[in-house]
Every structure is written in C-alpha cells, then in structure tokens.
mmCIF file of C-alpha atoms in Angstrom:
data_model
loop_
_atom_site.group_PDB
_atom_site.id
_atom_site.type_symbol
_atom_site.label_atom_id
_atom_site.label_comp_id
_atom_site.label_asym_id
_atom_site.label_seq_id
_atom_site.Cartn_x
_atom_site.Cartn_y
_atom_site.Cartn_z
ATOM 1 C CA MET A 1 87.443 113.987 60.259
ATOM 2 C CA ILE A 2 89.897 113.920 63.157
ATOM 3 C CA ASP A 3 88.145 113.970 66.542
ATOM 4 C CA VAL A 4 90.439 114.085 69.581
ATOM 5 C CA ARG A 5 88.944 112.780 72.820
ATOM 6 C CA PRO A 6 91.143 114.058 75.687
ATOM 7 C CA PHE A 7 92.189 111.552 78.325
ATOM 8 C CA ASN A 8 90.820 113.736 81.121
ATOM 9 C CA GLY A 9 87.366 113.650 79.500
ATOM 10 C CA LEU A 10 87.085 109.865 79.274
ATOM 11 C CA GLY A 11 84.704 107.820 81.409
ATOM 12 C CA ARG A 12 86.108 106.971 84.828
ATOM 13 C CA PHE A 13 85.889 104.054 87.221
ATOM 14 C CA ASP A 14 88.173 104.050 90.262
ATOM 15 C CA ILE A 15 88.344 101.567 93.118
ATOM 16 C CA ASP A 16 91.195 100.589 95.405
ATOM 17 C CA TRP A 17 92.809 98.152 92.946
ATOM 18 C CA LEU A 18 91.687 99.470 89.543
ATOM 19 C CA ALA A 19 91.844 102.843 87.766
ATOM 20 C CA ALA A 20 89.885 102.501 84.526
ATOM 21 C CA ARG A 21 89.299 105.050 81.782
ATOM 22 C CA HIS A 22 86.662 104.283 79.149
ATOM 23 C CA HIS A 23 86.869 105.686 75.619
ATOM 24 C CA PHE A 24 83.351 104.362 74.951
ATOM 25 C CA SER A 25 80.308 103.570 77.092
ATOM 26 C CA PHE A 26 81.138 100.702 79.442
ATOM 27 C CA GLY A 27 79.819 99.506 82.798
ATOM 28 C CA SER A 28 78.489 102.445 84.789
ATOM 29 C CA TYR A 29 79.750 104.978 82.230
ATOM 30 C CA MET A 30 77.081 105.744 79.638
ATOM 31 C CA ASP A 31 77.301 108.307 76.846
ATOM 32 C CA PRO A 32 74.829 107.747 73.980
ATOM 33 C CA LYS A 33 77.231 109.564 71.657
ATOM 34 C CA ARG A 34 80.017 107.110 72.471
ATOM 35 C CA MET A 35 78.611 103.636 72.005
ATOM 36 C CA GLY A 36 81.507 102.526 69.851
ATOM 37 C CA PHE A 37 83.161 103.407 66.557
ATOM 38 C CA GLY A 38 82.144 101.106 63.733
ATOM 39 C CA ASP A 39 82.910 97.538 64.805
ATOM 40 C CA LEU A 40 85.073 98.843 67.669
ATOM 41 C CA ARG A 41 82.901 98.620 70.778
ATOM 42 C CA VAL A 42 85.228 99.101 73.790
ATOM 43 C CA TRP A 43 88.616 100.676 74.467
ATOM 44 C CA ASN A 44 89.501 100.639 78.148
ATOM 45 C CA ASP A 45 92.702 102.070 79.635
ATOM 46 C CA ASP A 46 93.223 100.104 82.862
ATOM 47 C CA THR A 47 95.803 100.380 85.636
ATOM 48 C CA ILE A 48 95.726 97.305 87.891
ATOM 49 C CA GLN A 49 97.483 97.256 91.254
ATOM 50 C CA PRO A 50 99.903 94.425 92.193
ATOM 51 C CA GLY A 51 98.384 91.206 93.478
ATOM 52 C CA THR A 52 94.900 92.068 92.226
ATOM 53 C CA GLY A 53 92.808 91.678 89.099
ATOM 54 C CA PHE A 54 89.583 90.534 87.531
ATOM 55 C CA ASP A 55 88.163 87.387 89.134
ATOM 56 C CA PRO A 56 86.471 84.758 86.904
ATOM 57 C CA HIS A 57 83.706 86.280 84.773
ATOM 58 C CA PRO A 58 81.990 85.363 81.497
ATOM 59 C CA HIS A 59 82.078 86.814 77.983
ATOM 60 C CA ARG A 60 80.227 85.896 74.809
ATOM 61 C CA ASP A 61 80.418 86.865 71.122
ATOM 62 C CA MET A 62 83.209 89.434 71.348
ATOM 63 C CA GLU A 63 86.823 89.671 70.145
ATOM 64 C CA ILE A 64 88.852 90.965 73.119
ATOM 65 C CA ILE A 65 92.383 92.167 72.444
ATOM 66 C CA THR A 66 94.644 93.088 75.374
ATOM 67 C CA TYR A 67 97.703 95.248 74.724
ATOM 68 C CA VAL A 68 100.034 95.367 77.726
ATOM 69 C CA ARG A 69 101.627 98.790 78.176
ATOM 70 C CA LYS A 70 103.485 98.197 81.437
ATOM 71 C CA GLY A 71 104.075 95.196 83.688
ATOM 72 C CA ALA A 72 102.320 91.947 82.766
ATOM 73 C CA ILE A 73 98.884 90.333 82.883
ATOM 74 C CA THR A 74 98.205 86.667 83.670
ATOM 75 C CA HIS A 75 95.215 85.042 81.957
ATOM 76 C CA ARG A 76 93.396 81.905 83.102
ATOM 77 C CA ASP A 77 90.236 80.439 81.614
ATOM 78 C CA ARG A 78 88.005 77.403 82.034
ATOM 79 C CA LEU A 79 89.158 75.995 78.697
ATOM 80 C CA GLY A 80 92.477 75.294 80.434
ATOM 81 C CA ASN A 81 94.448 78.174 78.919
ATOM 82 C CA GLU A 82 96.900 80.052 81.106
ATOM 83 C CA GLY A 83 99.554 82.565 80.108
ATOM 84 C CA ARG A 84 101.473 85.671 81.122
ATOM 85 C CA THR A 85 101.615 88.537 78.628
ATOM 86 C CA GLU A 86 104.333 91.152 79.174
ATOM 87 C CA ALA A 87 104.617 94.830 78.264
ATOM 88 C CA GLY A 88 104.517 95.405 74.517
ATOM 89 C CA ASP A 89 102.941 92.042 73.832
ATOM 90 C CA VAL A 90 99.366 91.127 72.958
ATOM 91 C CA GLN A 91 96.743 88.520 73.801
ATOM 92 C CA VAL A 92 93.477 87.786 71.998
ATOM 93 C CA MET A 93 90.419 86.070 73.425
ATOM 94 C CA SER A 94 87.589 85.179 71.055
ATOM 95 C CA ALA A 95 84.674 84.738 73.431
ATOM 96 C CA GLY A 96 82.474 83.060 70.822
ATOM 97 C CA THR A 97 79.801 80.776 72.271
ATOM 98 C CA GLY A 98 80.991 81.609 75.773
ATOM 99 C CA ILE A 99 84.096 81.647 77.930
ATOM 100 C CA VAL A 100 84.826 82.261 81.618
ATOM 101 C CA HIS A 101 88.220 83.791 82.363
ATOM 102 C CA ALA A 102 90.206 85.742 84.930
ATOM 103 C CA GLU A 103 93.010 88.285 84.532
ATOM 104 C CA TYR A 104 95.450 89.096 87.323
ATOM 105 C CA ASN A 105 98.426 91.329 87.924
ATOM 106 C CA LEU A 106 100.779 88.949 89.692
ATOM 107 C CA GLU A 107 103.690 91.378 89.403
ATOM 108 C CA SER A 108 105.262 93.623 92.052
ATOM 109 C CA GLU A 109 104.320 96.839 90.206
ATOM 110 C CA PRO A 110 101.123 98.211 88.671
ATOM 111 C CA THR A 111 100.164 96.771 85.300
ATOM 112 C CA GLN A 112 98.760 99.029 82.595
ATOM 113 C CA ILE A 113 96.759 97.670 79.679
ATOM 114 C CA PHE A 114 94.592 98.713 76.778
ATOM 115 C CA GLN A 115 91.653 96.337 76.449
ATOM 116 C CA ILE A 116 89.991 96.573 73.049
ATOM 117 C CA TRP A 117 86.702 94.877 72.155
ATOM 118 C CA ILE A 118 85.691 94.342 68.535
ATOM 119 C CA VAL A 119 82.290 93.001 67.512
ATOM 120 C CA PRO A 120 82.778 89.722 65.582
ATOM 121 C CA SER A 121 81.524 89.170 62.056
ATOM 122 C CA ALA A 122 79.028 86.560 63.313
ATOM 123 C CA THR A 123 77.892 84.887 66.526
ATOM 124 C CA GLY A 124 78.702 81.370 67.604
ATOM 125 C CA PHE A 125 82.439 81.098 66.953
ATOM 126 C CA GLU A 126 84.423 78.553 68.955
ATOM 127 C CA PRO A 127 85.992 80.277 71.988
ATOM 128 C CA ARG A 128 89.775 80.510 71.992
ATOM 129 C CA TRP A 129 92.724 82.348 73.554
ATOM 130 C CA GLU A 130 96.197 83.101 72.222
ATOM 131 C CA ALA A 131 99.115 85.400 73.062
ATOM 132 C CA ARG A 132 102.173 86.481 71.114
ATOM 133 C CA GLN A 133 105.323 88.534 71.642
ATOM 134 C CA PHE A 134 105.735 91.708 69.580
ATOM 135 C CA PRO A 135 109.045 93.290 70.655
ATOM 136 C CA ARG A 136 108.816 97.076 70.672
ATOM 137 C CA ASP A 137 112.181 97.446 68.928
ATOM 138 C CA GLY A 138 110.820 95.327 66.078
ATOM 139 C CA ARG A 139 108.223 97.965 65.147
ATOM 140 C CA THR A 140 110.275 101.138 65.296
ATOM 141 C CA GLY A 141 109.197 103.463 62.521
ATOM 142 C CA GLU A 142 106.555 101.178 61.067
ATOM 143 C CA LEU A 143 103.063 99.981 61.868
ATOM 144 C CA VAL A 144 103.055 96.259 62.613
ATOM 145 C CA VAL A 145 99.817 94.250 62.525
ATOM 146 C CA LEU A 146 99.275 92.747 65.988
ATOM 147 C CA ALA A 147 95.824 91.178 65.573
ATOM 148 C CA SER A 148 93.727 90.859 62.439
ATOM 149 C CA GLY A 149 90.937 89.070 60.637
ATOM 150 C CA ARG A 150 92.025 90.415 57.234
ATOM 151 C CA ASP A 151 93.460 88.203 54.517
ATOM 152 C CA GLY A 152 97.222 88.386 54.165
ATOM 153 C CA ASP A 153 98.106 89.604 57.653
ATOM 154 C CA GLU A 154 100.564 86.809 58.353
ATOM 155 C CA GLY A 155 102.080 86.670 61.825
ATOM 156 C CA ALA A 156 99.227 88.524 63.505
ATOM 157 C CA LEU A 157 96.951 87.072 66.161
ATOM 158 C CA ARG A 158 93.667 86.045 64.543
ATOM 159 C CA ILE A 159 90.331 87.725 65.243
ATOM 160 C CA ASN A 160 86.915 87.005 63.760
ATOM 161 C CA GLN A 161 86.293 90.318 62.006
ATOM 162 C CA ASN A 162 87.547 92.288 59.012
ATOM 163 C CA ALA A 163 89.536 94.556 61.294
ATOM 164 C CA ALA A 164 93.102 95.003 62.434
ATOM 165 C CA VAL A 165 94.993 96.202 65.495
ATOM 166 C CA LEU A 166 98.368 97.740 64.664
ATOM 167 C CA GLY A 167 101.204 99.120 66.761
ATOM 168 C CA ALA A 168 104.319 101.218 66.213
ATOM 169 C CA THR A 169 107.028 103.050 68.095
ATOM 170 C CA ILE A 170 108.012 106.361 66.504
ATOM 171 C CA LYS A 171 111.074 108.451 67.241
ATOM 172 C CA ALA A 172 110.576 112.156 67.912
ATOM 173 C CA GLY A 173 110.211 114.067 64.665
ATOM 174 C CA HIS A 174 109.489 110.927 62.629
ATOM 175 C CA SER A 175 106.157 109.730 61.276
ATOM 176 C CA VAL A 176 104.286 106.685 59.992
ATOM 177 C CA THR A 177 101.381 106.619 57.545
ATOM 178 C CA HIS A 178 98.388 104.282 57.471
ATOM 179 C CA GLN A 179 96.171 103.992 54.400
ATOM 180 C CA LEU A 180 92.443 103.701 55.061
ATOM 181 C CA GLY A 181 90.321 101.827 52.538
ATOM 182 C CA ASN A 182 86.993 103.040 51.268
ATOM 183 C CA GLY A 183 84.453 103.149 54.100
ATOM 184 C CA ARG A 184 87.087 102.329 56.717
ATOM 185 C CA LYS A 185 87.810 104.274 59.879
ATOM 186 C CA ALA A 186 90.465 104.188 62.576
ATOM 187 C CA TYR A 187 90.756 104.808 66.281
ATOM 188 C CA LEU A 188 94.187 105.647 67.614
ATOM 189 C CA VAL A 189 95.742 106.093 71.058
ATOM 190 C CA ALA A 190 99.328 106.939 71.941
ATOM 191 C CA ALA A 191 100.300 104.795 74.912
ATOM 192 C CA SER A 192 103.123 107.278 75.496
ATOM 193 C CA GLY A 193 104.354 110.453 73.861
ATOM 194 C CA SER A 194 102.570 113.333 72.169
ATOM 195 C CA ILE A 195 101.664 113.061 68.482
ATOM 196 C CA GLU A 196 100.057 114.850 65.566
ATOM 197 C CA VAL A 197 97.449 113.024 63.453
ATOM 198 C CA ASN A 198 97.160 114.651 60.027
ATOM 199 C CA GLY A 199 98.425 117.782 61.722
ATOM 200 C CA VAL A 200 95.997 117.633 64.666
ATOM 201 C CA PRO A 201 97.766 117.418 68.065
ATOM 202 C CA ALA A 202 96.973 114.714 70.614
ATOM 203 C CA ALA A 203 98.561 113.935 73.965
ATOM 204 C CA ALA A 204 99.448 110.548 75.410
ATOM 205 C CA ARG A 205 96.344 108.429 76.156
ATOM 206 C CA ASP A 206 93.994 110.739 74.252
ATOM 207 C CA GLY A 207 91.661 108.943 71.866
ATOM 208 C CA VAL A 208 91.716 109.979 68.204
ATOM 209 C CA ALA A 209 88.717 108.993 66.059
ATOM 210 C CA ILE A 210 89.426 109.148 62.326
ATOM 211 C CA ALA A 211 86.871 108.887 59.513
ATOM 212 C CA ASN A 212 86.535 110.076 55.909
ATOM 213 C CA GLU A 213 90.311 110.240 55.518
ATOM 214 C CA SER A 214 92.143 108.270 52.825
ATOM 215 C CA ALA A 215 95.429 108.285 54.740
ATOM 216 C CA VAL A 216 96.496 108.882 58.331
ATOM 217 C CA GLU A 217 99.905 110.401 59.030
ATOM 218 C CA ILE A 218 101.011 110.025 62.645
ATOM 219 C CA LYS A 219 103.963 112.204 63.610
ATOM 220 C CA ALA A 220 105.715 111.863 66.953
ATOM 221 C CA ILE A 221 106.395 115.128 68.768
ATOM 222 C CA ASP A 222 108.044 113.152 71.563
ATOM 223 C CA GLU A 223 109.098 109.534 71.143
ATOM 224 C CA ALA A 224 105.761 107.731 71.001
ATOM 225 C CA GLU A 225 104.244 104.276 71.248
ATOM 226 C CA ILE A 226 100.934 104.037 69.392
ATOM 227 C CA VAL A 227 98.108 101.540 68.937
ATOM 228 C CA LEU A 228 95.665 101.897 66.030
ATOM 229 C CA VAL A 229 92.488 99.947 65.224
ATOM 230 C CA ASP A 230 91.281 99.835 61.594
ATOM 231 C CA VAL A 231 87.592 98.887 61.315
ATOM 232 C CA ALA A 232 84.564 99.258 59.084
#
C-alpha cells in the first residue's frame, strides 16, 4: 500500500510568523482518519519567520525529532540545555516526565523544519535533549539513520521507541531501497525534489504512507532530499 498525501491537501495553520502544514491531526486541524501512522503521531512542516518562534511551552511523554531543512533553529529548555541546529542536522527531545522548552529562529532568513513526534515505548522516561550534525554530502545515495531506538543503530540520536528516522540525498535518476520488517510501516517525505516510491510518483513535501510492503524503493526524478520514518 502506497498512499500519497499531497502537500496542498495537508492541514493548515497560518499566522504572521508561522506557516504550518500538518500531515496528521494537530492543534486546530482534526481529521479522524489521520490521527497518526502506527507509533508516528505528528509530522509538521513548519516555516518560521526570522526573529520569531515558539515561546516556552510544555511537553510530556513524547519523542520529538526536529529535522532542519533550511536555516537553523535554536532550542532552550528549563533543564539548562541550549543549542543551535542547522540545515540538514537533527535534534531530539525526549519529553518523558515533562519538559518546558522554546524554539526560535534567530537567523536572518526563514527557517524550515520537519517536526516529527513518535509515541514512546513507555511513560515516565527521564527528559533529555540532544543534537547532532549529519552532513548532507555524507548521505548521498544511501539512507543514514538519524535517530533510532533500535539495537545496532550506532551514531544515531537515541529515542525511546523501536523506530527509526532516516535521511538520504539522491541524485536524479538514482534510487535507494529500504527494507521493511514484518509488521513495519514507513512514512516518507521528500524535503525537496520529486520522487517515485515503488513506482508511485510524489512531489516535494507530499506525504507517502507505506504499509504491507517488504521493500521500499525511492527513486529521484529530480535531485531529492528525503526523510523516512520506520515504525510499528
């Protein structure tokens, strides 16, 4: 099953400093048919204007992965963590028993991010935050694990769930393949470039829900940057 969810049909939330598109129900956008995809609960595509951002707010019992597509995002939390994550890089916040944080675009240009929420394997984990660089030229032609709770995924940011977030850059005409285990599913978005997923076309920023497939072949029609989440 390959289900393409066009970017123009996603949930919308627009104010003066934020243009948000919601792949799944979030905030004021509610679609009972899109309450998540397995353990994947939220995928937001946010554009944040310069000098603005999300003021301090709380989270609890959620694994929140932020993939920066353009610009940079600055994180601050009440545990004392602070860091700036640039385009192509990733940060993970395990909300656990509770955390209050803020995220700001302190740059001179708009920042674009994917924010991905994954339900943890249990409640009550210790809250934590971490960021890591994943140079785009280091994942050309192959899927690199960016965040994971699976055994053996060395070098990835840790999350508290048997799930993984992977990224790749693919040259036009080339492809990468991802094997899906029994009972696993994937959700995929091209941050840029048009692609085909097992022969099904998808444009940049479309969502692609994949289930009941043993393998996923992603072919770039144009040079593409992709993010894929593998969940149960």
